[in-house]
PDB file of C-alpha atoms and ligand atoms in Angstrom:
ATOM      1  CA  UNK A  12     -13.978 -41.644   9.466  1.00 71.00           C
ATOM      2  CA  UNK A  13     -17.573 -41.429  10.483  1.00 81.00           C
ATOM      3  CA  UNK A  14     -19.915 -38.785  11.389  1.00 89.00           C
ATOM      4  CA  UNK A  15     -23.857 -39.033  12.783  1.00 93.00           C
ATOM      5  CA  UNK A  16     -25.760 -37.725  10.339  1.00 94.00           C
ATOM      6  CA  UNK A  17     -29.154 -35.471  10.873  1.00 94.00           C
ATOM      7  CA  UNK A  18     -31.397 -38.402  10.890  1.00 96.00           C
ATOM      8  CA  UNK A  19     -29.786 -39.980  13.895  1.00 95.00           C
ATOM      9  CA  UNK A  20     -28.167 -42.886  11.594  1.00 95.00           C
ATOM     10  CA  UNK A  21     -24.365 -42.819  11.009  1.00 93.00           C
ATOM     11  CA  UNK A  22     -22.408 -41.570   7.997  1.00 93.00           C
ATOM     12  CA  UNK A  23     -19.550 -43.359   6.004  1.00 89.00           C
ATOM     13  CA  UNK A  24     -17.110 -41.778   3.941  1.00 87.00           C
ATOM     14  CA  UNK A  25     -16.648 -43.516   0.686  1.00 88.00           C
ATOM     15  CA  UNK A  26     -14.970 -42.330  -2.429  1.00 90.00           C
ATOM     16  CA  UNK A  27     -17.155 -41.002  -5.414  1.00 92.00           C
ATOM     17  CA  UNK A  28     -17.319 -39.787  -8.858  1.00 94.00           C
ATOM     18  CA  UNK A  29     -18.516 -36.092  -8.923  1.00 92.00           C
ATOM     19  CA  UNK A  30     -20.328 -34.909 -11.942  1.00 92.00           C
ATOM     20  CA  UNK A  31     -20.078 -31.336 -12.612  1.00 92.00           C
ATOM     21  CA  UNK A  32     -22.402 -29.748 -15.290  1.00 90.00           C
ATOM     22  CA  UNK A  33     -22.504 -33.278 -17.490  1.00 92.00           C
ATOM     23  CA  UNK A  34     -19.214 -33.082 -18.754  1.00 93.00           C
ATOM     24  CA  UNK A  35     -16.133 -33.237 -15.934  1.00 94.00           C
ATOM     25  CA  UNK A  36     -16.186 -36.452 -14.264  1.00 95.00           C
ATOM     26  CA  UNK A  37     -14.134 -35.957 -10.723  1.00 95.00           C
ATOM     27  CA  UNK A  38     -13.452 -39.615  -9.763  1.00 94.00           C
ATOM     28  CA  UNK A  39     -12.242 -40.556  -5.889  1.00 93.00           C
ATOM     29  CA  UNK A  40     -14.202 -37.563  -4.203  1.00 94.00           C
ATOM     30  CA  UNK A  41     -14.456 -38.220  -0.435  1.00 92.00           C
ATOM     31  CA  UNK A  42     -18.024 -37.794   0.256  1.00 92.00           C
ATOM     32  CA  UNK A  43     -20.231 -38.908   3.398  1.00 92.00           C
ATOM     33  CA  UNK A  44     -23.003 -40.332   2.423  1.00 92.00           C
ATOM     34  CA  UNK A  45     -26.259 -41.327   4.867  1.00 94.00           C
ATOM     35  CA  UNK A  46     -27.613 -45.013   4.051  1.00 91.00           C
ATOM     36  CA  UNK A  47     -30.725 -44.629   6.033  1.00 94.00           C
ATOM     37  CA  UNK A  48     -31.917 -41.499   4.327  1.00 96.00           C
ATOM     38  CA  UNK A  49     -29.088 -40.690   1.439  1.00 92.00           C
ATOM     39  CA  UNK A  50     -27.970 -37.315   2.285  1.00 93.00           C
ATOM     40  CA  UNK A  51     -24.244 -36.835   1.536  1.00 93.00           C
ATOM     41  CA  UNK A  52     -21.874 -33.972   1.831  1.00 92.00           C
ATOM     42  CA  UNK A  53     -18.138 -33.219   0.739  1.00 93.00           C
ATOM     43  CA  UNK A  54     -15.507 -34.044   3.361  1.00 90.00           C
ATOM     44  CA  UNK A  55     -15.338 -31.062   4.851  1.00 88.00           C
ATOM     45  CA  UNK A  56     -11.061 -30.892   4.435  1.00 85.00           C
ATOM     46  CA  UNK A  57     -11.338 -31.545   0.526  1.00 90.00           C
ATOM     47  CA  UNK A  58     -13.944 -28.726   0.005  1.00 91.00           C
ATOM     48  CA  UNK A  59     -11.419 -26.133  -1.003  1.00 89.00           C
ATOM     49  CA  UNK A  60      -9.482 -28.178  -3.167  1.00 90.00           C
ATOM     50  CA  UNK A  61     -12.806 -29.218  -5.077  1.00 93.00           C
ATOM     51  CA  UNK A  62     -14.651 -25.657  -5.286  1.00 93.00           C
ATOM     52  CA  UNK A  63     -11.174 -24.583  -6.279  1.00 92.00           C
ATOM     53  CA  UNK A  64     -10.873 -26.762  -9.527  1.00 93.00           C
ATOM     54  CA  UNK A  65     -14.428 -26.338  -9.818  1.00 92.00           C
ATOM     55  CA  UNK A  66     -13.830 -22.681 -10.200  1.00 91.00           C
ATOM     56  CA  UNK A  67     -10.983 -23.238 -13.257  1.00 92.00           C
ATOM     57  CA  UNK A  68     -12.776 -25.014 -15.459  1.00 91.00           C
ATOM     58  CA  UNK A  69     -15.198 -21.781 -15.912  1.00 87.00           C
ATOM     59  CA  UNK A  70     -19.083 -22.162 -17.096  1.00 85.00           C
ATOM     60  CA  UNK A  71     -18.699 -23.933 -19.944  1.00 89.00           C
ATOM     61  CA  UNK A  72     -16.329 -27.129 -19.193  1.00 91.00           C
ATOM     62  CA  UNK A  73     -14.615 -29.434 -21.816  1.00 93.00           C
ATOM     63  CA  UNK A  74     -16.254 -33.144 -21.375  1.00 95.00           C
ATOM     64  CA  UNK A  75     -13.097 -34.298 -19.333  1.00 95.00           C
ATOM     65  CA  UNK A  76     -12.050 -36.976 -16.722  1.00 96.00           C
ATOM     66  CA  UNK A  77      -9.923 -36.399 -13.724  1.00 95.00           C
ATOM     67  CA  UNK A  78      -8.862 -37.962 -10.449  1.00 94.00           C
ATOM     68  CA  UNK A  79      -8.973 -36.095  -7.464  1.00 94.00           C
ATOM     69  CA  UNK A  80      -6.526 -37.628  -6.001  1.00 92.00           C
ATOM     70  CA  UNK A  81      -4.032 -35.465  -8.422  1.00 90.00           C
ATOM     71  CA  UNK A  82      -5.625 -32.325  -6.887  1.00 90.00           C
ATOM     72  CA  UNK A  83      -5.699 -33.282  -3.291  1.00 91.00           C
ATOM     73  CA  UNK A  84      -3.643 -34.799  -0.857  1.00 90.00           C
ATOM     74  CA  UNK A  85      -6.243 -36.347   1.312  1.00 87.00           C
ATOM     75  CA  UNK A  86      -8.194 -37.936  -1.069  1.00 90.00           C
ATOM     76  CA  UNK A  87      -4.742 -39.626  -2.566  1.00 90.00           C
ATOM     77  CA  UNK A  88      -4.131 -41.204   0.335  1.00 87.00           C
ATOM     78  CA  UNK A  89      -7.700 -41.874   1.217  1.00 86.00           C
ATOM     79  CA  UNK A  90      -7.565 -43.910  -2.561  1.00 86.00           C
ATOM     80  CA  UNK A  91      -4.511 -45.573  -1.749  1.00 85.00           C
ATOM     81  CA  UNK A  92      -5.761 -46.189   1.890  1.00 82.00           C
ATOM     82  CA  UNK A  93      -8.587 -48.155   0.123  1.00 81.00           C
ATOM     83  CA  UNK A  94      -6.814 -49.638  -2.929  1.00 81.00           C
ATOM     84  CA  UNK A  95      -6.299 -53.431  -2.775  1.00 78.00           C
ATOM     85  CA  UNK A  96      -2.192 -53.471  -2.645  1.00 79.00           C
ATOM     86  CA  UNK A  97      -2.420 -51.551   0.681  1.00 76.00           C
ATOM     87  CA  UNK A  98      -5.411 -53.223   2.597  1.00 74.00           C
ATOM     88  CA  UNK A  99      -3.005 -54.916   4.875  1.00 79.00           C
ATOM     89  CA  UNK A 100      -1.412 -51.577   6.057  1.00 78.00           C
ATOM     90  CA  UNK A 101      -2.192 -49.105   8.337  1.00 79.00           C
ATOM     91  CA  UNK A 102      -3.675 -45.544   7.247  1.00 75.00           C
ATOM     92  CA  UNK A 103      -0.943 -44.176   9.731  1.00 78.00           C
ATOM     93  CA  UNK A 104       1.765 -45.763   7.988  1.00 84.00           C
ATOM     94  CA  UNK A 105       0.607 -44.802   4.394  1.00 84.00           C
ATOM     95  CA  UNK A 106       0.433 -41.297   5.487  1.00 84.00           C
ATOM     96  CA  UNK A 107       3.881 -41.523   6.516  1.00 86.00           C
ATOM     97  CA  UNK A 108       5.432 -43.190   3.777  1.00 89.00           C
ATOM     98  CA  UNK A 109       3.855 -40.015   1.583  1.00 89.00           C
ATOM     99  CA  UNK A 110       5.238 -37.523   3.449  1.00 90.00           C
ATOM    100  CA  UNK A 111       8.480 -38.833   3.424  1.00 92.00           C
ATOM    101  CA  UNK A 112       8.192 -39.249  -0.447  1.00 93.00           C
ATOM    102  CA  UNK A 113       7.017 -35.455  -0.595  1.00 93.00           C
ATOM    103  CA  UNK A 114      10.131 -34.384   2.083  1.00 94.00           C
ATOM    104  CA  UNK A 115      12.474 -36.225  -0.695  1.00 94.00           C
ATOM    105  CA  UNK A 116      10.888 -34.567  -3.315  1.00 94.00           C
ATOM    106  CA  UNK A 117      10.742 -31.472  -1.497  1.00 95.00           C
ATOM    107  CA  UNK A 118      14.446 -31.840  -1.213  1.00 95.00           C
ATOM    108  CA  UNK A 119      15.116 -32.436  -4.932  1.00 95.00           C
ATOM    109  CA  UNK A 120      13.063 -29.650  -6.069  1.00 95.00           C
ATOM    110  CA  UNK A 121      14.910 -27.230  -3.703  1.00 94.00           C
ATOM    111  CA  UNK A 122      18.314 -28.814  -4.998  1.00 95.00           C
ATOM    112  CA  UNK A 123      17.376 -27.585  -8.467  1.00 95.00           C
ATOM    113  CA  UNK A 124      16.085 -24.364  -7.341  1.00 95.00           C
ATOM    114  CA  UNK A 125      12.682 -25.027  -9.016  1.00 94.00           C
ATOM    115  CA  UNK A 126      10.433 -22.740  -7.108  1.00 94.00           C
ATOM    116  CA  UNK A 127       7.185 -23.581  -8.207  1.00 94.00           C
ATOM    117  CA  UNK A 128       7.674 -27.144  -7.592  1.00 94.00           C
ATOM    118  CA  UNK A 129       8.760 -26.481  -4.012  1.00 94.00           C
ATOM    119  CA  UNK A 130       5.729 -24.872  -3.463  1.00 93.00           C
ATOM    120  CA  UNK A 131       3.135 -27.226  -5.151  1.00 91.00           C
ATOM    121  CA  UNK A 132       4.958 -30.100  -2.997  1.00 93.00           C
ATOM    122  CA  UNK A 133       5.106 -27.606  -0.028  1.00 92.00           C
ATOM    123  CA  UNK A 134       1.315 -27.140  -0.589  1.00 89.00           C
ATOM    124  CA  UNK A 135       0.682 -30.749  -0.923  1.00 89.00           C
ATOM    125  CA  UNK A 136       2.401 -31.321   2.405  1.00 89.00           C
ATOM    126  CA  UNK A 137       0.526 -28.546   3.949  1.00 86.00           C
ATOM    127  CA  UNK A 138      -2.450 -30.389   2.791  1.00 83.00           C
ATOM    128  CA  UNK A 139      -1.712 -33.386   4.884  1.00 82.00           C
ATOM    129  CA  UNK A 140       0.005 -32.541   8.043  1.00 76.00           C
ATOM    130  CA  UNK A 141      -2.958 -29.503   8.989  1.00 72.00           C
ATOM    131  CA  UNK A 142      -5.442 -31.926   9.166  1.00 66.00           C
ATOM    132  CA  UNK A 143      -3.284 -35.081  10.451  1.00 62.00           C
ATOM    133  CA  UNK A 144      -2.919 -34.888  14.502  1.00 52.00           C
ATOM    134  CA  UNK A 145       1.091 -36.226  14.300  1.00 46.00           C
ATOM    135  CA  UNK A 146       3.021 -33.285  13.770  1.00 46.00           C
ATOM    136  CA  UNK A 147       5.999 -32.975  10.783  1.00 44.00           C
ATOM    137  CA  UNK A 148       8.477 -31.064  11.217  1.00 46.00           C
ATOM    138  CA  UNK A 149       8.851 -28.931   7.650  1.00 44.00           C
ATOM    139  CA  UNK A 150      12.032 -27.245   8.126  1.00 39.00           C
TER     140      UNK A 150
HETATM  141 ZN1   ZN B 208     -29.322 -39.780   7.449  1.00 71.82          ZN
END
C-alpha cells in the first residue's frame, strides 16, 4: 500500500480526518501522504465514494461528524486492518471474513425480499471484490 511519489520519496497510506468546508468532519479517509515533501492525495479507489457524499451534503453543510468507513467498503476494512484487536491478522483474512459477513447478509436481505438492502450490501460487495485480485463468486 505504497506508491513513489513526484519527488522521488515514497508514499504511505494512512487514515485521515477530512475537513470539508469547516463543518463535516470525514474521519478514516485513506489518503497518501508524502513525508519528504507533504503532498497527499485520496486513494484513488475511495474517490467516488468521497466526492459522492461530498456531493449530498450540498453548499451549505450541517457541522456534522462521520466515519467513512460507513460509506465505503475499503476504508472499513482498511480501519479494521489497522485497529488494535486485528493487528495480529492478516489483511487477506479480514477481507474475507467481511465478505462472508456481507454474503450472509446478502442472503438474509434476499430472504425477506428487502430490495434496497440487497443492493446497498450488493454495492458494498461490489466495492470490495473490483478492486481485490481474489475473485468471489456473487451468484
Ligand atoms: Zn514527495
Amino acid at each position: 500500500m505504497q506508491k513513489p511519489c513526484n519527488c522521488g520519496a515514497t508514499m504511505h497510506i494512512r487514515l485521515r480526518t477530512v475537513i470539508f468546508q469547516n463543518k463535516v468532519e470525514i474521519e478514516n479517509v485513506p489518503i497518501y501522504s508524502c513525508d519528504d515533501c507533504h503532498r497527499s492525495e485520496v486513494f484513488p479507489p475511495v474517490k467516488p465514494e468521497l466526492t459522492g457524499y461530498i456531493r449530498t451534503l450540498g453548499p451549505k453543510p450541517e457541522p456534522a461528524t462521520v466515519s467513512f468507513g460507513d460509506l465505503s467498503e475499503l476504508a472499513h476494512l482498511m480501519q479494521m486492518a489497522t485497529s488494535k484487536e486485528h493487528q495480529h491478522r492478516s489483511v487477506e483474512s479480514i477481507v474475507e471474513d467481511r465478505v462472508n459477513e456481507l454474503l450472509d447478509l446478502l442472503l438474509l436481505a434476499r430472504s425477506l425480499e428487502d430490495g434496497a438492502w440487497a443492493e446497498n450490501v450488493r454495492h458494498r460487495l461490489t466495492q470490495i471484490t473490483s478492486h481485490m485480485t481474489t475473485t468471489y463468486r456473487l451468484s
